[in-house]
PDB file of C-alpha atoms and ligand atoms in Angstrom:
ATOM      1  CA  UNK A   1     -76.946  10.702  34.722  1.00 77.00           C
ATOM      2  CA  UNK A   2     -76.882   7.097  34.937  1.00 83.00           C
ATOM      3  CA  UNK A   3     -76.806   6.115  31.455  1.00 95.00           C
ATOM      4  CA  UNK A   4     -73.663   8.528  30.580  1.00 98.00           C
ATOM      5  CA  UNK A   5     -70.396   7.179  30.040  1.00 98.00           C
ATOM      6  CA  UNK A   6     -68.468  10.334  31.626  1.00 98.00           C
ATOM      7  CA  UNK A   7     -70.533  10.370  34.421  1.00 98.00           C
ATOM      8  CA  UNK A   8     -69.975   6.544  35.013  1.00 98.00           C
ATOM      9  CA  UNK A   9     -65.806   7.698  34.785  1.00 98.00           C
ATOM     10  CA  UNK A  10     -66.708   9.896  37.130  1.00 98.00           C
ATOM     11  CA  UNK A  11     -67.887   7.583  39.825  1.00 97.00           C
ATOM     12  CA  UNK A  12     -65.221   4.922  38.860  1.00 97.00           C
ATOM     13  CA  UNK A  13     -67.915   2.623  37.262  1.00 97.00           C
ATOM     14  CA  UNK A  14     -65.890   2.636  34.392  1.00 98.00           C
ATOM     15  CA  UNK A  15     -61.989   2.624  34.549  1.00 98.00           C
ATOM     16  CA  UNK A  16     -59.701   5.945  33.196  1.00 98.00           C
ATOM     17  CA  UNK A  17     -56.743   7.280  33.785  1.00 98.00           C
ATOM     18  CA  UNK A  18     -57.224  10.038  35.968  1.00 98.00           C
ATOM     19  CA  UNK A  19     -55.106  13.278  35.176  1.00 98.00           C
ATOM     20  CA  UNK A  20     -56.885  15.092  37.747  1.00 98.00           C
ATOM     21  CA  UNK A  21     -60.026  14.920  40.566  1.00 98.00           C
ATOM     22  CA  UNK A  22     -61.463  17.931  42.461  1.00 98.00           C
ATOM     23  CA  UNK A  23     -65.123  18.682  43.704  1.00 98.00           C
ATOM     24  CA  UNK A  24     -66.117  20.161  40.631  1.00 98.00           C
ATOM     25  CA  UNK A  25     -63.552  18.895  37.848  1.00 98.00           C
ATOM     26  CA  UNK A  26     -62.811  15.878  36.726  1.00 98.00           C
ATOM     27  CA  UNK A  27     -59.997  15.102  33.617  1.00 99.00           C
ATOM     28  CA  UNK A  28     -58.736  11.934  31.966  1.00 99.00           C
ATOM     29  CA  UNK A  29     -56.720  10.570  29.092  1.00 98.00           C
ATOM     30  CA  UNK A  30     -58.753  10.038  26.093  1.00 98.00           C
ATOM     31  CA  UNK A  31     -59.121   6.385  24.906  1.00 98.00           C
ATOM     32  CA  UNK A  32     -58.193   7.168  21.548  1.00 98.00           C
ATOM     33  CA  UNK A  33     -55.586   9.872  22.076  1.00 98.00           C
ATOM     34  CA  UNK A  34     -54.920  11.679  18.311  1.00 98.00           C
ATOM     35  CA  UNK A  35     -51.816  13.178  20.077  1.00 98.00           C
ATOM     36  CA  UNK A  36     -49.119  12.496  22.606  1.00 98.00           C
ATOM     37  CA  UNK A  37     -50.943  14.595  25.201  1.00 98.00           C
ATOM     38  CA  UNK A  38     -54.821  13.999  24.874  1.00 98.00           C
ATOM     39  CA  UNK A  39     -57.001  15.002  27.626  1.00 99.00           C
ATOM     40  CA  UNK A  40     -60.681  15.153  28.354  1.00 99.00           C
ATOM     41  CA  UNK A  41     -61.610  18.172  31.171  1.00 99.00           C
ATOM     42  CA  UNK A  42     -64.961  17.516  32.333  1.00 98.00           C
ATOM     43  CA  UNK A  43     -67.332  18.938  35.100  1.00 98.00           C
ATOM     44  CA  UNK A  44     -68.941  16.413  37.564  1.00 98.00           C
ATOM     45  CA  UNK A  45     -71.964  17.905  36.509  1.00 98.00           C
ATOM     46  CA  UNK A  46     -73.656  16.495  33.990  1.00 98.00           C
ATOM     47  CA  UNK A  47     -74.829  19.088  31.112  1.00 98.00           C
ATOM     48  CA  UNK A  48     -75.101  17.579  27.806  1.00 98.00           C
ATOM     49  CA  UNK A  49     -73.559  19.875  25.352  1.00 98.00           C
ATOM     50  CA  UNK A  50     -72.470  23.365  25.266  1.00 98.00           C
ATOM     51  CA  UNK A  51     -76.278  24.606  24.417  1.00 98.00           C
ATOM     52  CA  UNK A  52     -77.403  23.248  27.795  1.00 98.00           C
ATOM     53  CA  UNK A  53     -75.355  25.704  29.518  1.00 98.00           C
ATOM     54  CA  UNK A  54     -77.388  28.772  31.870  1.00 98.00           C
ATOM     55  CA  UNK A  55     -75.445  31.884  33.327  1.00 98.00           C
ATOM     56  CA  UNK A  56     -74.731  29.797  36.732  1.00 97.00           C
ATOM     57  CA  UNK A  57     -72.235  27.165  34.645  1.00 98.00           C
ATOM     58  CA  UNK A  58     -70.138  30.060  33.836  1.00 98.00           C
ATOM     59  CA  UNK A  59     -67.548  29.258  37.077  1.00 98.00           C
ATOM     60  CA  UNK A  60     -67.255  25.481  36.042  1.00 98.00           C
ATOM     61  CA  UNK A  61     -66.266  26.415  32.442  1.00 98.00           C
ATOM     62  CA  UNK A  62     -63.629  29.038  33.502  1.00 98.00           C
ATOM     63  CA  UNK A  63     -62.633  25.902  35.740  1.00 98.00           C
ATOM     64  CA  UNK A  64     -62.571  23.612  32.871  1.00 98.00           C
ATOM     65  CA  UNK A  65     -59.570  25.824  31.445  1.00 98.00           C
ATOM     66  CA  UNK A  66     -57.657  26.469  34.138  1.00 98.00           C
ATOM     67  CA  UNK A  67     -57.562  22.522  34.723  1.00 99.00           C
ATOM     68  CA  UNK A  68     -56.472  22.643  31.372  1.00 99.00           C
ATOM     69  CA  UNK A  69     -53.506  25.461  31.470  1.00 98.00           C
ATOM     70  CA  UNK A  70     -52.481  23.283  35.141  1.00 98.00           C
ATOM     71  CA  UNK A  71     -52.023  19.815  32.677  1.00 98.00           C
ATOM     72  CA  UNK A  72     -50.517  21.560  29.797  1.00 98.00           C
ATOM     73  CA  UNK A  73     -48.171  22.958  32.478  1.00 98.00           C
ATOM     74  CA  UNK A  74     -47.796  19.728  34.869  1.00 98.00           C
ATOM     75  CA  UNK A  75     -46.673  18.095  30.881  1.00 98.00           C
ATOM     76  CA  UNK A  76     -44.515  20.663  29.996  1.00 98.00           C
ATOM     77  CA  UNK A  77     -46.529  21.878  27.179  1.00 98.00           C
ATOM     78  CA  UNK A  78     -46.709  25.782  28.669  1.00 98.00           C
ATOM     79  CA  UNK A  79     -44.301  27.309  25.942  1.00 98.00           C
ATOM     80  CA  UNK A  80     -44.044  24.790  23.033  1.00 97.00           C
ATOM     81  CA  UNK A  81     -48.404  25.244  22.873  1.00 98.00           C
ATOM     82  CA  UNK A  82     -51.443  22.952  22.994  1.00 98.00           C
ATOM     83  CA  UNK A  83     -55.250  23.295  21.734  1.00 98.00           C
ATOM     84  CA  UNK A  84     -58.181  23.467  24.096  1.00 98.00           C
ATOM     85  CA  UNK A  85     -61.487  22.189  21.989  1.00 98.00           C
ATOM     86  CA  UNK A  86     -64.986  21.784  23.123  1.00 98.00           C
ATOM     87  CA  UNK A  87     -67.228  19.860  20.331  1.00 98.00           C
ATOM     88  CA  UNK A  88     -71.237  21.149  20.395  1.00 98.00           C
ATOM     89  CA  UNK A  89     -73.439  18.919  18.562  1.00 98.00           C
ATOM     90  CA  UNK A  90     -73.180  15.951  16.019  1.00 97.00           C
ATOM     91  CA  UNK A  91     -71.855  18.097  13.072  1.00 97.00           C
ATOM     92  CA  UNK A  92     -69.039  19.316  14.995  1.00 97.00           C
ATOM     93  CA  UNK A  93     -67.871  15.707  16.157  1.00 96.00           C
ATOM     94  CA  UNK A  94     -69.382  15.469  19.613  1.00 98.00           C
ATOM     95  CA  UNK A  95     -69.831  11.875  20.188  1.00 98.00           C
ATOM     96  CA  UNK A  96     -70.227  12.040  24.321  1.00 98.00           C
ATOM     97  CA  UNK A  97     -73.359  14.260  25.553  1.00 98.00           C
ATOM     98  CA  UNK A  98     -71.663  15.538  28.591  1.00 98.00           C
ATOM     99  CA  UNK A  99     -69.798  18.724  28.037  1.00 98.00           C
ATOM    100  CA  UNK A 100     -65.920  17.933  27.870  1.00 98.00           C
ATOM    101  CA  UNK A 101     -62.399  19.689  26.801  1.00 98.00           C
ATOM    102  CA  UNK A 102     -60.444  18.389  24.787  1.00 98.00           C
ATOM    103  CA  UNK A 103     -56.521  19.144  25.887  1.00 98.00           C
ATOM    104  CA  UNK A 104     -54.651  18.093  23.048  1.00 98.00           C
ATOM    105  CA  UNK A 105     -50.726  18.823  22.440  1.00 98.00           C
ATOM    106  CA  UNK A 106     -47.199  17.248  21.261  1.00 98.00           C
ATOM    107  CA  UNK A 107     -47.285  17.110  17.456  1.00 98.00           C
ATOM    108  CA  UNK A 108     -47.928  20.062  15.205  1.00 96.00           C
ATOM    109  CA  UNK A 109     -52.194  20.594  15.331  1.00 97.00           C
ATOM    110  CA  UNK A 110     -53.169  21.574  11.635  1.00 95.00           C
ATOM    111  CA  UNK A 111     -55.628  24.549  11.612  1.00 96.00           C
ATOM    112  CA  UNK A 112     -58.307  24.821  10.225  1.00 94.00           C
ATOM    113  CA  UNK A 113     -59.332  21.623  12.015  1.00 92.00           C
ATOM    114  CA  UNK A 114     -61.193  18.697   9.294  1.00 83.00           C
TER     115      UNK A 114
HETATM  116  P1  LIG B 201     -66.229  14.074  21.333  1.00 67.80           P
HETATM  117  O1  LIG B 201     -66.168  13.334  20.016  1.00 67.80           O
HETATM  118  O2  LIG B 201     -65.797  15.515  21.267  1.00 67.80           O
HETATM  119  O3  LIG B 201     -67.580  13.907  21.987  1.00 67.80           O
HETATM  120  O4  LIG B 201     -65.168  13.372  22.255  1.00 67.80           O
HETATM  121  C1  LIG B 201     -65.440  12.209  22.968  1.00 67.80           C
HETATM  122  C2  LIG B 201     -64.118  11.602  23.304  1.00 67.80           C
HETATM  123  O5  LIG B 201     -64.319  10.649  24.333  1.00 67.80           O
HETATM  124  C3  LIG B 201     -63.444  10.861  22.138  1.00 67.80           C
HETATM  125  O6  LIG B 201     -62.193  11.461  21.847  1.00 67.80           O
HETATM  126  C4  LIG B 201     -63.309   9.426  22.662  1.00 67.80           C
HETATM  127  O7  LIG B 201     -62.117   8.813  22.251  1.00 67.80           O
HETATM  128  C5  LIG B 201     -63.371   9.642  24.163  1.00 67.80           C
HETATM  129  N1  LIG B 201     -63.816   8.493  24.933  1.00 67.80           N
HETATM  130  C6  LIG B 201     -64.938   7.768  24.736  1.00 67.80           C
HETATM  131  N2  LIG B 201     -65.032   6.799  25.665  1.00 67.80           N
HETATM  132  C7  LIG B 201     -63.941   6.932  26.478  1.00 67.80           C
HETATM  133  C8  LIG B 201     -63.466   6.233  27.624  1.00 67.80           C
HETATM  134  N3  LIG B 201     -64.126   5.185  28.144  1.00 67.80           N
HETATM  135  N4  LIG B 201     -62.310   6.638  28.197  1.00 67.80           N
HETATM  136  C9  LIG B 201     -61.630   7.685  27.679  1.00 67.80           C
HETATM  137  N5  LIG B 201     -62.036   8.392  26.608  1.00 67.80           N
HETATM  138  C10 LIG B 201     -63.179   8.028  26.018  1.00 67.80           C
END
């Protein structure tokens, strides 16, 4: 989608720091990291929030987490934990309408979340 900032990531438009790049996957450190290890998992396709989602996205979401379990690993976050969170919707604090994890990890996460 041309007007999405995630999608403009994607194709280097705008600058990140890539974490990792494969055909379907895409991850990055979030601009405003709220912990040591802070992570956005995204597909390269673009669907806008988790409601958008049809039986055929249900490979590229396992794929999100196993990106996710590979960072937490590559960081060394495998045994001392890490949260996975996916926002849906204004209410629940998504700000970016194209569907992303959030890998988060290296201070104590408080739960329930505010
Ligand atoms: P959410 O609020 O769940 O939609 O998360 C969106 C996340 O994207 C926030 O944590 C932002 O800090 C992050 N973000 C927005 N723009 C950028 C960017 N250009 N590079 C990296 N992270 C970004």
């Amino acid at each position: 989608m041309s007007d999405c900032i995630f999608c403009k990531i994607i194709g280097g438009e705008i600058p990140s720091q890539v974490v990792y790049d494969d055909e379907d996957v895409f991850a990055f450190r979030d601009i405003n990291a709220q912990a040591p290890l802070h992570v956005l998992i995204i597909p390269k396709a673009h669907i806008a929030t988790i409601n958008d989602l049809e039986t055929n996205n249900a490979d590229i979401i396992g794929k999100l987490y196993l990106v996710a379990k590979k960072i937490a690993a590559d960081e060394g976050y495998t045994n001392k934990g890490y949260r996975v969170v996916m926002n849906c919707g204004e209410a629940a604090g998504q700000t970016v309408f194209h569907i992303h994890l959030h890998l988060l990890a290296g201070r104590p996460l408080d739960w329930p979340p505010g």
